[in-house]
Amino acid sequence: MIKTLLNGEWNVSESNATVDIYSPSNKELVGSVPSLSQEELNTSIENTSQAQLAWAERSVQERGEILNKWADLLEERKEEIGTAIMREVAKNKKSSVSEVERTVDYIRYTVEDAYRLNGEVKRGDGFKGGSRSKVGLAEKAPLGTILAIGPFNYPVNLSASKIAPALVQGNSVVFKPATQGAISGIKMVEALIDAGLPKELVTVATGRGSVIGDFLVQHPRVDMISFTGGTSTGRHIAKLSSMVPLVLELGGKDPAIVLEDADLDKAAKEIVAGAYSYSGQRCTAIKRVLVQDEIADELVDRIAHKVKSLSVGMPEDNKDITPLIDNKSADYVQSLIDDAKEQGAKVVSGDTREGNLLHPTLLDNVTTDMRVAWEEPFGPVLPIIRVSSQSEAIQIANESEYGLQASIFTKNIDNAMSIADKLEVGTVQLNGKTSRGPDHFPFLGVKSSGLGVQGIRESLLSVVRDKVTVINM
Ligand code: NAP
Ligand code: G3H
């Protein structure tokens, strides 16, 4: 059994209860992690919360040095951790290793940025009637204990992007890894402890979210929650939690709007990369194409041509399309394809399946009565919706409950800017695929796609509060 970090030690659960993690590709047991009880978690969270006080007193340079050492160790162990990601979530080997490399860069940038965050000094006379002899020091103070809950699809990167800002700013962390991804998450935390972080500062809360999630979210020692995952889980957390700041990065239904003057080669290339990488299991995947009638046939041909060149198979062989996280997800994606077919959508390619390995599927003539026009598949299926005008494209784009990102493909930048203004999303990409990076850009969703902002500066600010000391001279 793999040990987790509990009460400042690498421990199993007292009851020896475990959650087994099976590989989505070959269905073999990858390992078992402790299934922790509420009592065990409670004691450990108390300890983690207590340990934060001494950590906050250390200088940001000291904290940063430990995190930089963490980055060094992750770099040294990228093959081992990348292999764990590949086995647990079936992301192809190359992308799994590059997830660790991206995390290394993320941590280093976070430390650098934390060194440069300073408070403000204000004089009282800036406000009517205020006195110049009143000086306010507005500093940033850590919130306390951050509950970091990560999703399966980036089990290392999207966890570290919560843990690193929290720690460098002087917080402690309760880390709830996605169950499918927990082994990679534990390996990542092992590197953090080997880098010199006091063990009490982190509790790794392994166990199923459906069992321990509500308890964690409502724990009185949790001072802020940073969650990435599905919209329904995010909504549930928002309802349960009380009086703590929340950052929620949730689902998406990112449209690519292709106008008649677009560079179609470029659009097709970006759309295919955006829609199908990691088999469509990305919040920022392009999940629908809204294309003007005049160029639709040509665009579909070009996309279809590129989809045919995607390789399908096992993550060890570095295939583009690999098995989905589980059969339930594959069944769900299949149900969206089947519904679209029944209602008259044309299958241009794909719609073949071996268990949870779905071939990349391109659906043309999708209409707004079909589920695939609105629901987030989290799998390798891309619907093409033909529109008669750009205003129709904007309308359909905005009718979605989601608002993560959108792409616009056109050569007319003035027009693109005016469409971008109208789109209700966190980020608009002009002539490029939707995606989170570069990681120091603000990253956010609106509507059902989230609350609050990540990024690097934004994540650092999300885990601190203002602390004002006034000198009355
Ligand atoms: P999920 O099912 O919502 O799970 C996310 C995390 O929440 C997991 O760690 C899960 O633990 C935990 N959890 C489950 N129930 C909980 C509860 N009651 N309280 C607290 N935590 C709970 O999402 P997923 O399947 O891992 O990820 C796919 C979804 O995430 C997609 O919708 C995708 O769009 C979204 N996503 C969004 C972003 C973004 O930045 N916007 C990034 C990545 C993914 P268990 O694993 O133990 O169930
Ligand atoms: O799945 C959600 C991630 O935040 C997407 O990140 O755009 O770098 O793949 P990505």
Coordinates of C-alpha atoms in Angstrom, one line a residue, residues 17-416:
A17 CA -8.8 0.7 4.4
T18 CA -7.6 1.6 0.9
V19 CA -8.8 2.8 -2.5
D20 CA -7.5 0.7 -5.4
I21 CA -6.4 2.6 -8.5
Y22 CA -6.5 0.7 -11.8
S23 CA -4.9 1.8 -15.0
P24 CA -7.5 3.1 -17.5
S25 CA -5.5 1.5 -20.4
N26 CA -4.6 -2.1 -19.3
K27 CA -6.9 -2.3 -16.3
E28 CA -4.1 -3.5 -14.1
L29 CA -3.8 -2.4 -10.5
V30 CA -1.5 0.6 -10.3
G31 CA -1.5 0.8 -6.5
S32 CA -3.7 1.4 -3.5
V33 CA -3.8 4.6 -1.4
P34 CA -5.2 5.0 2.1
S35 CA -8.9 5.6 2.4
L36 CA -8.8 8.0 5.4
S37 CA -11.5 8.4 8.0
Q38 CA -12.9 11.7 9.2
E39 CA -11.3 11.2 12.6
E40 CA -7.8 10.7 11.0
L41 CA -8.3 13.7 8.8
N42 CA -9.5 15.8 11.6
T43 CA -6.4 15.3 13.7
S44 CA -4.1 15.8 10.8
I45 CA -5.9 19.0 9.6
E46 CA -5.6 20.4 13.1
N47 CA -1.8 19.7 13.1
T48 CA -1.4 21.2 9.6
S49 CA -3.3 24.3 10.7
Q50 CA -1.1 24.6 13.8
A51 CA 2.1 24.2 11.8
Q52 CA 1.2 27.1 9.6
L53 CA 1.9 29.7 12.3
A54 CA 5.6 29.0 12.4
W55 CA 5.8 28.6 8.6
A56 CA 4.3 32.1 8.2
E57 CA 7.0 33.6 10.4
R58 CA 9.8 32.3 8.1
S59 CA 11.0 34.6 5.4
V60 CA 9.6 34.4 1.9
Q61 CA 13.2 33.7 0.8
E62 CA 13.4 30.6 3.1
R63 CA 10.1 29.4 1.9
G64 CA 11.1 30.1 -1.7
E65 CA 14.3 28.1 -1.4
I66 CA 12.5 25.0 -0.3
L67 CA 10.1 25.4 -3.2
N68 CA 12.9 25.9 -5.7
K69 CA 14.5 22.7 -4.4
W70 CA 11.1 21.0 -4.9
A71 CA 11.2 22.1 -8.5
D72 CA 14.8 20.7 -8.9
L73 CA 13.7 17.4 -7.4
L74 CA 10.6 17.2 -9.7
E75 CA 12.9 17.8 -12.7
E76 CA 15.2 15.0 -11.5
R77 CA 12.2 12.7 -11.0
K78 CA 10.2 13.7 -14.1
E79 CA 10.5 10.3 -15.7
E80 CA 9.3 8.5 -12.6
I81 CA 6.4 10.9 -11.9
G82 CA 5.5 11.1 -15.6
T83 CA 5.3 7.4 -15.7
A84 CA 3.0 7.4 -12.7
I85 CA 0.7 10.0 -14.4
M86 CA 0.7 7.9 -17.6
R87 CA -0.3 4.7 -15.7
E88 CA -3.0 6.3 -13.6
V89 CA -4.7 8.6 -16.0
A90 CA -3.6 7.2 -19.4
K91 CA -2.1 10.4 -20.7
N92 CA 0.5 9.6 -23.2
K93 CA 4.1 9.3 -21.9
K94 CA 5.4 12.4 -23.6
S95 CA 2.6 14.7 -22.4
S96 CA 2.8 13.1 -18.9
V97 CA 6.5 14.0 -18.6
S98 CA 5.9 17.4 -20.0
E99 CA 3.2 18.0 -17.4
V100 CA 6.0 17.6 -14.8
E101 CA 8.3 19.9 -16.7
R102 CA 5.6 22.5 -16.9
T103 CA 5.1 22.2 -13.2
V104 CA 8.8 22.8 -12.5
D105 CA 8.6 26.0 -14.5
Y106 CA 5.4 27.0 -12.8
I107 CA 6.9 26.6 -9.3
R108 CA 10.0 28.6 -10.2
Y109 CA 8.0 31.4 -11.6
T110 CA 5.7 31.4 -8.6
V111 CA 8.6 31.8 -6.2
E112 CA 10.1 34.6 -8.3
D113 CA 6.8 36.4 -8.4
A114 CA 6.2 35.9 -4.7
Y115 CA 9.6 37.6 -4.0
R116 CA 8.3 40.7 -5.9
L117 CA 4.9 41.0 -4.2
N118 CA 5.0 44.0 -1.8
G119 CA 2.4 45.8 0.2
E120 CA 1.5 49.4 0.1
V121 CA 2.1 52.4 2.3
K122 CA -0.7 55.0 2.4
R123 CA -0.9 58.4 4.1
G124 CA -4.2 59.5 5.7
D125 CA -4.3 62.9 4.0
G126 CA -5.1 61.2 0.7
F127 CA -8.8 61.2 1.9
K128 CA -10.8 64.3 2.7
G129 CA -10.2 65.3 6.3
G130 CA -7.5 62.6 6.8
S131 CA -4.3 63.4 8.6
R132 CA -0.8 63.2 7.2
S133 CA 0.4 61.8 10.5
K134 CA -1.6 58.7 10.0
V135 CA 0.3 56.1 8.0
G136 CA -1.3 52.8 6.9
L137 CA 0.9 49.8 6.1
A138 CA -1.2 47.5 3.9
E139 CA 0.5 44.2 3.7
K140 CA -0.5 40.7 2.5
A141 CA -1.0 38.1 5.1
P142 CA -1.5 34.3 4.5
L143 CA -5.1 33.1 4.9
G144 CA -4.1 30.1 7.0
T145 CA -4.8 26.6 5.7
I146 CA -5.7 26.1 2.0
L147 CA -7.8 23.2 0.9
A148 CA -6.4 22.3 -2.6
I149 CA -8.7 19.9 -4.6
G150 CA -7.3 18.7 -7.9
P151 CA -8.9 17.0 -11.0
F152 CA -7.7 13.8 -12.6
N153 CA -6.6 15.2 -15.9
Y154 CA -3.6 17.2 -14.7
P155 CA -2.9 15.4 -11.4
V156 CA 0.4 17.0 -10.8
N157 CA 0.3 20.4 -12.6
L158 CA -3.1 21.5 -11.5
S159 CA -2.4 20.4 -7.9
A160 CA 1.0 22.1 -7.7
S161 CA -0.5 25.2 -9.1
K162 CA -2.5 25.5 -5.9
I163 CA 0.1 24.1 -3.5
A164 CA 3.1 26.2 -4.6
P165 CA 1.3 29.7 -4.3
A166 CA -0.2 28.6 -1.0
L167 CA 3.1 27.5 0.6
V168 CA 5.3 30.3 -0.7
Q169 CA 2.8 32.8 0.7
G170 CA 3.0 31.3 4.2
N171 CA -0.1 29.0 4.2
S172 CA -0.3 25.3 5.1
V173 CA -2.1 22.9 2.7
V174 CA -4.7 20.2 2.9
F175 CA -4.3 18.5 -0.5
K176 CA -7.1 16.3 -1.8
P177 CA -5.8 14.7 -4.9
A178 CA -8.2 13.2 -7.5
T179 CA -8.4 9.5 -6.6
Q180 CA -7.4 8.7 -10.2
G181 CA -4.1 10.6 -9.9
A182 CA -3.5 10.2 -6.2
I183 CA -0.3 8.2 -6.7
S184 CA 1.2 10.8 -8.9
G185 CA 0.1 13.5 -6.4
I186 CA 1.7 11.6 -3.5
K187 CA 5.0 11.3 -5.5
M188 CA 4.9 15.0 -6.1
V189 CA 4.4 15.7 -2.4
E190 CA 7.3 13.2 -1.5
A191 CA 9.6 15.5 -3.6
L192 CA 8.3 18.5 -1.6
I193 CA 9.1 16.8 1.7
D194 CA 12.5 15.7 0.4
A195 CA 13.1 19.3 -0.5
G196 CA 12.9 20.2 3.2
L197 CA 9.3 21.2 3.8
P198 CA 8.2 20.4 7.4
K199 CA 6.0 17.4 7.1
E200 CA 3.2 18.8 9.3
L201 CA 2.5 21.6 6.8
V202 CA 0.8 19.3 4.3
T203 CA -2.0 16.8 4.8
V204 CA -2.6 14.6 1.8
A205 CA -6.3 13.7 2.1
T206 CA -6.6 10.5 0.2
G207 CA -9.9 8.8 -0.2
R208 CA -12.9 9.2 -2.4
G209 CA -14.3 12.7 -2.8
S210 CA -17.8 11.3 -2.4
V211 CA -16.8 10.0 1.0
I212 CA -14.5 12.6 2.5
G213 CA -15.1 15.7 0.3
D214 CA -18.0 17.2 2.2
F215 CA -16.1 16.8 5.5
L216 CA -13.0 18.6 4.1
V217 CA -14.9 21.4 2.5
Q218 CA -16.8 22.2 5.8
H219 CA -13.8 21.7 8.1
P220 CA -13.5 24.7 10.4
R221 CA -9.7 24.9 10.0
V222 CA -10.0 25.3 6.3
D223 CA -9.5 29.0 5.5
M224 CA -9.8 29.0 1.7
I225 CA -10.7 26.4 -1.0
S226 CA -9.1 26.2 -4.4
F227 CA -10.9 23.6 -6.5
T228 CA -10.5 22.4 -10.1
G229 CA -12.9 19.9 -11.4
G230 CA -16.4 19.4 -12.7
T231 CA -19.1 22.1 -12.5
S232 CA -21.5 19.9 -10.5
T233 CA -18.8 19.2 -7.9
G234 CA -17.9 22.9 -7.9
R235 CA -21.5 24.0 -7.3
H236 CA -21.8 21.5 -4.5
I237 CA -18.7 22.8 -2.8
A238 CA -19.9 26.4 -3.2
K239 CA -23.2 25.5 -1.5
L240 CA -21.5 23.6 1.4
S241 CA -18.7 25.9 2.3
S242 CA -19.3 28.9 4.4
M243 CA -17.5 32.2 4.9
V244 CA -14.3 31.1 3.1
P245 CA -12.9 32.4 -0.1
L246 CA -13.3 30.1 -3.1
V247 CA -11.5 29.7 -6.4
L248 CA -13.4 27.4 -8.7
E249 CA -12.0 26.3 -12.1
L250 CA -14.8 24.2 -13.7
G251 CA -16.0 22.8 -16.9
G252 CA -16.1 24.4 -20.4
K253 CA -17.7 24.2 -23.8
D254 CA -15.2 26.3 -25.7
P255 CA -16.4 27.3 -29.2
A256 CA -14.1 27.9 -32.2
I257 CA -15.9 30.5 -34.3
V258 CA -14.6 30.3 -37.9
L259 CA -15.5 33.3 -40.2
E260 CA -15.6 33.2 -43.9
D261 CA -12.3 35.2 -44.3
A262 CA -10.3 32.8 -42.0
D263 CA -7.1 31.1 -42.9
L264 CA -8.7 27.7 -43.1
D265 CA -5.4 25.7 -42.9
K266 CA -4.4 27.5 -39.7
A267 CA -8.0 27.2 -38.3
A268 CA -8.1 23.4 -39.0
K269 CA -4.7 22.8 -37.4
E270 CA -5.5 24.7 -34.3
I271 CA -9.0 23.2 -34.0
V272 CA -7.7 19.6 -34.2
A273 CA -4.9 20.2 -31.7
G274 CA -7.4 22.1 -29.4
A275 CA -10.1 19.5 -29.6
Y276 CA -8.4 16.2 -29.5
S277 CA -5.2 16.6 -27.4
Y278 CA -5.3 14.3 -24.3
S279 CA -8.3 12.8 -26.0
G280 CA -10.4 15.9 -25.4
Q281 CA -10.1 15.5 -21.6
R282 CA -9.2 19.2 -21.0
C283 CA -11.4 21.9 -19.7
T284 CA -10.0 24.1 -22.4
A285 CA -10.5 21.7 -25.2
I286 CA -12.4 23.1 -28.3
K287 CA -15.7 21.4 -27.8
R288 CA -17.7 22.9 -30.7
V289 CA -17.0 24.6 -34.0
L290 CA -19.4 27.4 -35.2
V291 CA -18.6 27.9 -38.8
Q292 CA -20.1 30.1 -41.5
D293 CA -22.0 28.2 -44.1
E294 CA -20.0 29.6 -47.0
I295 CA -16.8 27.9 -45.9
A296 CA -18.1 25.0 -43.8
D297 CA -17.5 22.2 -46.4
E298 CA -14.0 23.3 -46.9
L299 CA -13.2 23.6 -43.2
V300 CA -14.8 20.2 -42.5
D301 CA -12.6 18.6 -45.2
R302 CA -9.5 20.1 -43.8
I303 CA -10.4 19.1 -40.2
A304 CA -11.3 15.6 -41.3
H305 CA -8.0 15.2 -43.1
K306 CA -6.1 16.1 -40.0
V307 CA -8.2 14.0 -37.7
K308 CA -7.4 10.9 -39.9
S309 CA -3.7 11.4 -39.1
L310 CA -4.3 11.2 -35.3
S311 CA -2.8 8.0 -33.9
V312 CA -5.0 5.9 -31.6
G313 CA -3.7 3.5 -29.0
M314 CA -1.9 3.1 -25.7
P315 CA -0.2 5.9 -23.7
E316 CA 3.0 4.0 -23.5
D317 CA 3.3 4.2 -27.3
N318 CA 2.7 7.9 -27.2
K319 CA -0.5 7.8 -29.2
D320 CA -2.5 11.0 -29.7
I321 CA -5.8 9.4 -28.6
T322 CA -5.6 7.1 -25.6
P323 CA -8.3 5.4 -23.4
L324 CA -10.6 7.7 -21.5
I325 CA -10.4 7.8 -17.7
D326 CA -13.0 5.1 -17.3
N327 CA -15.9 3.3 -19.0
K328 CA -18.5 5.6 -17.5
S329 CA -16.9 8.6 -19.2
A330 CA -16.7 6.6 -22.5
D331 CA -20.3 5.6 -22.2
Y332 CA -21.3 9.2 -21.7
V333 CA -19.4 10.5 -24.7
Q334 CA -20.9 7.6 -26.8
S335 CA -24.4 8.7 -25.6
L336 CA -23.8 12.2 -27.0
I337 CA -22.6 10.8 -30.3
D338 CA -25.6 8.4 -30.5
D339 CA -28.1 11.2 -29.7
A340 CA -26.6 13.4 -32.4
K341 CA -26.7 10.6 -35.0
E342 CA -30.3 9.8 -34.2
Q343 CA -31.2 13.4 -34.8
G344 CA -29.4 13.6 -38.1
A345 CA -25.8 14.6 -37.5
K346 CA -23.3 13.2 -40.0
V347 CA -20.4 11.1 -38.7
V348 CA -17.4 12.4 -40.8
S349 CA -15.0 10.2 -39.0
G350 CA -14.6 8.0 -35.9
D351 CA -17.6 6.6 -33.9
T352 CA -15.7 3.4 -33.3
R353 CA -14.8 2.2 -29.9
E354 CA -12.9 -0.5 -28.1
G355 CA -14.0 -0.3 -24.4
N356 CA -13.0 3.1 -23.1
L357 CA -10.8 3.8 -26.1
L358 CA -12.8 6.0 -28.5
H359 CA -11.6 6.9 -31.9
P360 CA -11.5 10.6 -32.7
T361 CA -15.0 11.5 -33.8
L362 CA -16.0 14.4 -36.0
L363 CA -19.7 15.2 -36.3
D364 CA -21.0 17.5 -39.0
N365 CA -24.4 19.1 -39.4
V366 CA -24.9 19.3 -35.6
T367 CA -27.9 21.4 -34.6
T368 CA -28.8 23.1 -31.4
D369 CA -31.4 20.5 -30.5
M370 CA -28.7 17.9 -30.0
R371 CA -27.1 17.3 -26.6
V372 CA -23.6 17.4 -28.0
A373 CA -24.2 21.1 -29.0
W374 CA -24.4 22.0 -25.3
E375 CA -23.0 19.3 -23.0
E376 CA -19.3 18.9 -22.1
P377 CA -18.2 15.5 -23.4
F378 CA -14.6 15.3 -21.9
G379 CA -13.7 13.0 -24.7
P380 CA -12.5 13.0 -28.4
V381 CA -15.7 14.2 -30.1
L382 CA -16.0 17.5 -32.0
P383 CA -19.4 18.8 -33.3
I384 CA -19.5 21.2 -36.2
I385 CA -22.5 23.6 -36.1
R386 CA -23.0 25.5 -39.3
V387 CA -24.3 29.1 -38.9
S388 CA -25.6 31.7 -41.4
S389 CA -24.0 34.7 -39.8
Q390 CA -21.4 35.8 -37.3
S391 CA -24.2 37.1 -35.0
E392 CA -25.7 33.7 -35.0
A393 CA -22.3 32.3 -34.0
I394 CA -22.1 34.8 -31.1
Q395 CA -25.6 34.0 -30.0
I396 CA -25.0 30.2 -29.9
A397 CA -21.6 30.7 -28.2
N398 CA -23.2 32.8 -25.4
E399 CA -26.3 30.5 -25.0
S400 CA -24.0 28.0 -23.4
E401 CA -24.1 27.7 -19.6
Y402 CA -20.3 27.6 -19.7
G403 CA -17.9 30.6 -20.2
L404 CA -14.3 29.4 -20.1
Q405 CA -12.6 30.4 -23.4
A406 CA -13.5 30.9 -27.1
S407 CA -11.4 31.1 -30.3
I408 CA -12.2 33.3 -33.2
F409 CA -10.6 32.6 -36.6
T410 CA -10.6 35.6 -39.0
K411 CA -8.1 37.8 -40.8
N412 CA -10.0 40.9 -39.8
I413 CA -8.7 41.8 -36.4
D414 CA -11.0 44.8 -35.9
N415 CA -14.0 42.5 -36.4
A416 CA -12.4 39.9 -34.1

